[in-house]
C-alpha cells in the first residue's frame, strides 16, 4: 500500500483548508455541537464525503451532516485510492502544523549524527515511557533525535502534571527527565511553560495514551517502539 500521506504541498493545503474560517453555512454546525455536546470547535471544513463536514474539536476530529443533525466519530477510507485513510491524512497535516508552536518548548535528546527527528508524547509515570527512555542512547545512536512533549495521562489537575511542569522548568530539563523516569524525586519548580498546551494538543490530534510517536510525515504511532523498529518506520516515510 502506498504511503497514506501526499506531498508537503498537499499537506499544507489540507491544513489551510481546515484552519480557514468556516463558511456561514458551517456556523450552525459549530454552534449546535458546542451547545449540545460541550465540545470546543476550532474549525469546520469540507470532508471527502459529500454531505458531511469535517469538525476539529478539543477532543479530536469528527464529522457532521451539513445541517448539524448527525454527528459521527469515524474513519474515512478512499476505496479508489488503495484504501487511503482520509481521516488520518488530514490529522497528519494538522499534527505537523500544530507541532510548530512547540518548536522551542520540547525536552530534546538530540542525536549527534541526526538523521531523523520524532516527537514523542510522554508521561513520566508511564512504564513503557520509562522503557523507551532507558533506551534513549539506542535511538540517538541510530541518528534519531527525540523531542519529548508532555502528556500527563492523569490530566491537568494531577501530581504527574505538576511533576512534569517541574521537569520542563528544571535548570537541566534533560537531567530532570531522566531522573523522573527513574522514579527519583525531582525538585519542585515553576516557570512559564507549555505542558498544558502540549497535553491539549495531543488530545486534539488523536493521542490517547503514552508513548505516542509522531513521525516526520505526521503519522502517529501509538505505543513503545524499539529503536530498530522505529528506524525502519522512519526509513519508510523519509
C-alpha positions as a LaTeX table, in Angstrom:
\begin{tabular}{lrrr}
\hline
Residue & $x$ (\AA) & $y$ (\AA) & $z$ (\AA) \\
\hline
Unk1 & 0.00 & 0.00 & 0.00 \\
Unk2 & 1.31 & 3.42 & $-0.87$ \\
Unk3 & 2.14 & 5.91 & 1.82 \\
Unk4 & $-1.11$ & 7.48 & 3.01 \\
Unk5 & 0.37 & 10.94 & 3.08 \\
Unk6 & 0.76 & 13.10 & $-0.02$ \\
Unk7 & 3.43 & 15.68 & $-0.69$ \\
Unk8 & 4.15 & 18.55 & 1.68 \\
Unk9 & 2.29 & 20.87 & $-0.67$ \\
Unk10 & $-0.88$ & 18.81 & $-0.40$ \\
Unk11 & $-0.49$ & 18.56 & 3.37 \\
Unk12 & $-0.15$ & 22.32 & 3.63 \\
Unk13 & $-3.26$ & 22.78 & 1.52 \\
Unk14 & $-5.17$ & 20.49 & 3.84 \\
Unk15 & $-4.09$ & 22.47 & 6.88 \\
Unk16 & $-5.04$ & 25.75 & 5.28 \\
Unk17 & $-8.45$ & 24.35 & 4.42 \\
Unk18 & $-9.01$ & 23.03 & 7.93 \\
Unk19 & $-7.84$ & 26.15 & 9.68 \\
Unk20 & $-9.66$ & 28.58 & 7.43 \\
Unk21 & $-12.72$ & 30.38 & 8.67 \\
Unk22 & $-15.80$ & 28.27 & 8.24 \\
Unk23 & $-18.37$ & 29.28 & 5.69 \\
Unk24 & $-21.60$ & 30.81 & 7.03 \\
Unk25 & $-23.38$ & 27.52 & 6.38 \\
Unk26 & $-21.00$ & 25.79 & 8.81 \\
Unk27 & $-21.74$ & 28.14 & 11.72 \\
Unk28 & $-24.93$ & 26.30 & 12.79 \\
Unk29 & $-22.93$ & 23.07 & 12.92 \\
Unk30 & $-20.34$ & 24.67 & 15.21 \\
Unk31 & $-23.00$ & 26.24 & 17.41 \\
Unk32 & $-25.01$ & 23.04 & 17.71 \\
Unk33 & $-22.03$ & 20.84 & 18.57 \\
Unk34 & $-20.77$ & 23.29 & 21.18 \\
Unk35 & $-24.17$ & 23.82 & 22.78 \\
Unk36 & $-25.31$ & 20.19 & 22.65 \\
Unk37 & $-22.08$ & 18.28 & 23.32 \\
Unk38 & $-19.96$ & 20.85 & 25.12 \\
Unk39 & $-17.05$ & 20.39 & 22.71 \\
Unk40 & $-14.97$ & 23.37 & 21.64 \\
Unk41 & $-14.93$ & 23.55 & 17.84 \\
Unk42 & $-11.82$ & 25.11 & 16.33 \\
Unk43 & $-12.69$ & 24.59 & 12.66 \\
Unk44 & $-15.35$ & 23.23 & 10.32 \\
Unk45 & $-14.26$ & 22.28 & 6.80 \\
Unk46 & $-15.38$ & 20.24 & 3.84 \\
Unk47 & $-14.84$ & 16.49 & 4.14 \\
Unk48 & $-14.10$ & 13.99 & 1.33 \\
Unk49 & $-17.70$ & 12.73 & 1.63 \\
Unk50 & $-20.49$ & 14.82 & 0.05 \\
Unk51 & $-22.99$ & 15.94 & 2.67 \\
Unk52 & $-20.53$ & 15.73 & 5.57 \\
Unk53 & $-18.28$ & 18.38 & 7.08 \\
Unk54 & $-15.08$ & 17.75 & 8.99 \\
Unk55 & $-15.13$ & 19.14 & 12.52 \\
Unk56 & $-11.98$ & 19.73 & 14.55 \\
Unk57 & $-12.59$ & 19.92 & 18.30 \\
Unk58 & $-10.64$ & 19.98 & 21.54 \\
Unk59 & $-11.34$ & 16.23 & 21.76 \\
Unk60 & $-10.33$ & 15.26 & 18.26 \\
Unk61 & $-11.74$ & 15.13 & 14.74 \\
Unk62 & $-15.34$ & 14.26 & 13.98 \\
Unk63 & $-17.80$ & 14.53 & 11.10 \\
Unk64 & $-21.28$ & 16.02 & 10.96 \\
Unk65 & $-24.05$ & 16.45 & 8.45 \\
Unk66 & $-24.13$ & 19.94 & 6.98 \\
Unk67 & $-27.37$ & 20.74 & 8.77 \\
Unk68 & $-25.96$ & 19.62 & 12.13 \\
Unk69 & $-28.47$ & 16.80 & 12.60 \\
Unk70 & $-25.98$ & 13.93 & 12.57 \\
Unk71 & $-22.64$ & 13.66 & 14.37 \\
Unk72 & $-20.14$ & 10.91 & 13.57 \\
Unk73 & $-16.94$ & 9.54 & 15.05 \\
Unk74 & $-15.44$ & 7.68 & 12.13 \\
Unk75 & $-12.53$ & 6.97 & 9.82 \\
Unk76 & $-13.00$ & 7.64 & 6.12 \\
Unk77 & $-11.19$ & 5.36 & 3.66 \\
Unk78 & $-10.92$ & 6.03 & $-0.08$ \\
Unk79 & $-11.55$ & 2.78 & $-1.97$ \\
Unk80 & $-10.46$ & 4.34 & $-5.26$ \\
Unk81 & $-7.07$ & 5.28 & $-3.80$ \\
Unk82 & $-5.92$ & 1.94 & $-2.38$ \\
Unk83 & $-7.83$ & 2.34 & 0.90 \\
Unk84 & $-6.18$ & 5.65 & 1.70 \\
Unk85 & $-7.16$ & 6.76 & 5.20 \\
Unk86 & $-8.51$ & 10.25 & 4.52 \\
Unk87 & $-9.07$ & 10.96 & 8.21 \\
Unk88 & $-5.51$ & 10.08 & 9.17 \\
Unk89 & $-4.18$ & 12.09 & 6.24 \\
Unk90 & $-6.00$ & 15.20 & 7.42 \\
Unk91 & $-4.90$ & 14.63 & 11.02 \\
Unk92 & $-1.31$ & 14.16 & 9.90 \\
Unk93 & $-1.29$ & 17.58 & 8.29 \\
Unk94 & $-2.81$ & 19.14 & 11.41 \\
Unk95 & $-0.19$ & 17.44 & 13.62 \\
Unk96 & 2.68 & 18.84 & 11.59 \\
Unk97 & 1.19 & 22.32 & 11.62 \\
Unk98 & 0.47 & 22.16 & 15.36 \\
Unk99 & 3.95 & 20.97 & 16.28 \\
Unk100 & 5.40 & 24.26 & 15.11 \\
Unk101 & 4.06 & 26.01 & 18.20 \\
Unk102 & 6.26 & 23.76 & 20.38 \\
Unk103 & 9.42 & 24.21 & 18.34 \\
Unk104 & 11.26 & 25.70 & 21.33 \\
Unk105 & 9.43 & 24.06 & 24.22 \\
Unk106 & 10.13 & 20.33 & 23.91 \\
Unk107 & 12.66 & 18.43 & 26.02 \\
Unk108 & 15.08 & 17.34 & 23.32 \\
Unk109 & 17.53 & 14.44 & 23.35 \\
Unk110 & 19.47 & 15.22 & 20.21 \\
Unk111 & 21.34 & 12.64 & 18.15 \\
Unk112 & 24.94 & 13.61 & 17.44 \\
Unk113 & 24.62 & 12.38 & 13.85 \\
Unk114 & 21.00 & 13.39 & 13.33 \\
Unk115 & 19.12 & 11.66 & 10.52 \\
Unk116 & 15.57 & 11.76 & 11.83 \\
Unk117 & 13.50 & 13.77 & 14.31 \\
Unk118 & 10.49 & 12.34 & 16.11 \\
Unk119 & 8.11 & 13.98 & 18.56 \\
Unk120 & 7.13 & 11.69 & 21.43 \\
Unk121 & 4.21 & 12.35 & 23.77 \\
Unk122 & 5.34 & 11.08 & 27.15 \\
Unk123 & 4.29 & 10.70 & 30.78 \\
Unk124 & 6.97 & 10.34 & 33.45 \\
Unk125 & 4.85 & 7.73 & 35.32 \\
Unk126 & 4.22 & 5.52 & 32.26 \\
Unk127 & 6.02 & 2.17 & 32.32 \\
Unk128 & 6.60 & 1.97 & 28.58 \\
Unk129 & 7.69 & 5.62 & 28.51 \\
Unk130 & 10.32 & 4.72 & 31.08 \\
Unk131 & 11.39 & 1.73 & 29.00 \\
Unk132 & 11.63 & 3.97 & 25.93 \\
Unk133 & 13.77 & 6.45 & 27.85 \\
Unk134 & 16.12 & 3.80 & 29.25 \\
Unk135 & 16.96 & 3.11 & 25.60 \\
Unk136 & 17.35 & 6.74 & 24.57 \\
Unk137 & 21.02 & 6.19 & 23.71 \\
Unk138 & 20.00 & 3.46 & 21.23 \\
Unk139 & 17.69 & 5.90 & 19.42 \\
Unk140 & 20.35 & 8.61 & 19.37 \\
Unk141 & 22.98 & 6.16 & 18.11 \\
Unk142 & 20.73 & 5.43 & 15.12 \\
Unk143 & 20.55 & 9.12 & 14.33 \\
Unk144 & 17.08 & 9.62 & 15.87 \\
Unk145 & 16.58 & 12.86 & 17.76 \\
Unk146 & 13.78 & 12.54 & 20.33 \\
Unk147 & 11.68 & 15.60 & 21.16 \\
Unk148 & 9.53 & 14.92 & 24.23 \\
Unk149 & 6.12 & 16.55 & 24.52 \\
Unk150 & 4.14 & 16.34 & 27.75 \\
Unk151 & 1.03 & 14.19 & 28.02 \\
Unk152 & 0.21 & 13.68 & 31.72 \\
Unk153 & $-2.38$ & 10.90 & 31.45 \\
Unk154 & $-3.99$ & 11.80 & 34.79 \\
Unk155 & $-4.92$ & 15.22 & 33.46 \\
Unk156 & $-4.06$ & 18.80 & 34.27 \\
Unk157 & $-5.07$ & 18.73 & 37.94 \\
Unk158 & $-2.81$ & 15.88 & 38.95 \\
Unk159 & 0.54 & 15.19 & 40.59 \\
Unk160 & 2.06 & 13.86 & 37.34 \\
Unk161 & 1.13 & 17.14 & 35.66 \\
Unk162 & 2.80 & 19.18 & 38.42 \\
Unk163 & 5.86 & 16.92 & 38.31 \\
Unk164 & 6.11 & 17.33 & 34.54 \\
Unk165 & 5.97 & 21.10 & 34.95 \\
Unk166 & 8.92 & 20.73 & 37.33 \\
Unk167 & 10.79 & 18.75 & 34.66 \\
Unk168 & 10.13 & 21.37 & 32.00 \\
Unk169 & 11.12 & 24.16 & 34.39 \\
Unk170 & 14.21 & 22.45 & 35.82 \\
Unk171 & 17.62 & 24.04 & 35.42 \\
Unk172 & 18.55 & 20.98 & 33.35 \\
Unk173 & 15.34 & 19.50 & 31.86 \\
Unk174 & 17.18 & 16.55 & 30.29 \\
Unk175 & 18.67 & 15.53 & 33.62 \\
Unk176 & 15.31 & 16.07 & 35.35 \\
Unk177 & 13.51 & 13.96 & 32.73 \\
Unk178 & 15.95 & 11.10 & 33.21 \\
Unk179 & 15.65 & 11.32 & 36.99 \\
Unk180 & 11.85 & 11.46 & 36.93 \\
Unk181 & 11.64 & 8.43 & 34.66 \\
Unk182 & 13.95 & 6.56 & 37.04 \\
Unk183 & 11.36 & 7.27 & 39.77 \\
Unk184 & 13.69 & 9.68 & 41.54 \\
Unk185 & 12.48 & 12.75 & 43.37 \\
Unk186 & 12.95 & 15.98 & 41.45 \\
Unk187 & 12.95 & 19.47 & 42.85 \\
Unk188 & 9.68 & 21.34 & 42.52 \\
Unk189 & 9.97 & 24.15 & 40.00 \\
Unk190 & 7.69 & 26.53 & 38.17 \\
Unk191 & 8.05 & 28.81 & 35.19 \\
Unk192 & 6.25 & 29.86 & 32.06 \\
Unk193 & 5.73 & 26.55 & 30.25 \\
Unk194 & 3.55 & 24.82 & 27.64 \\
Unk195 & 2.91 & 21.49 & 29.40 \\
Unk196 & $-0.85$ & 22.08 & 29.46 \\
Unk197 & $-0.90$ & 23.22 & 25.83 \\
Unk198 & 1.07 & 20.16 & 24.75 \\
Unk199 & $-1.38$ & 17.88 & 26.55 \\
Unk200 & $-4.37$ & 19.63 & 24.99 \\
Unk201 & $-2.78$ & 19.48 & 21.54 \\
Unk202 & $-2.24$ & 15.74 & 21.96 \\
Unk203 & $-5.90$ & 15.25 & 22.76 \\
Unk204 & $-6.89$ & 17.12 & 19.61 \\
Unk205 & $-4.73$ & 15.08 & 17.25 \\
Unk206 & $-5.51$ & 11.56 & 18.42 \\
Unk207 & $-3.19$ & 10.88 & 21.35 \\
Unk208 & $-4.95$ & 8.67 & 23.88 \\
Unk209 & $-2.01$ & 7.24 & 25.80 \\
Unk210 & 1.76 & 7.21 & 26.06 \\
Unk211 & 4.19 & 6.90 & 24.50 \\
Unk212 & 2.79 & 8.13 & 21.18 \\
Unk213 & 5.26 & 8.98 & 18.43 \\
Unk214 & 4.73 & 11.48 & 15.60 \\
Unk215 & 6.91 & 10.73 & 12.59 \\
Unk216 & 8.21 & 13.46 & 10.24 \\
Unk217 & 5.29 & 12.92 & 7.83 \\
Unk218 & 2.66 & 13.36 & 10.56 \\
Unk219 & 1.96 & 9.66 & 11.10 \\
Unk220 & 1.08 & 8.81 & 14.70 \\
Unk221 & 2.45 & 5.55 & 16.08 \\
Unk222 & 0.86 & 4.51 & 19.40 \\
Unk223 & 2.91 & 2.66 & 21.97 \\
Unk224 & 6.53 & 1.77 & 22.60 \\
Unk225 & 8.74 & 1.10 & 19.58 \\
Unk226 & 12.23 & $-0.44$ & 19.90 \\
Unk227 & 14.97 & 1.57 & 18.20 \\
Unk228 & 15.33 & $-0.82$ & 15.26 \\
Unk229 & 11.59 & $-0.85$ & 14.53 \\
Unk230 & 11.33 & 2.92 & 14.82 \\
Unk231 & 14.29 & 3.31 & 12.46 \\
Unk232 & 12.60 & 1.07 & 9.90 \\
Unk233 & 9.37 & 3.09 & 10.15 \\
Unk234 & 11.33 & 6.30 & 9.62 \\
Unk235 & 13.09 & 4.90 & 6.56 \\
Unk236 & 9.71 & 4.14 & 5.00 \\
Unk237 & 8.42 & 7.69 & 5.33 \\
Unk238 & 11.60 & 9.61 & 4.52 \\
\hline
\end{tabular}
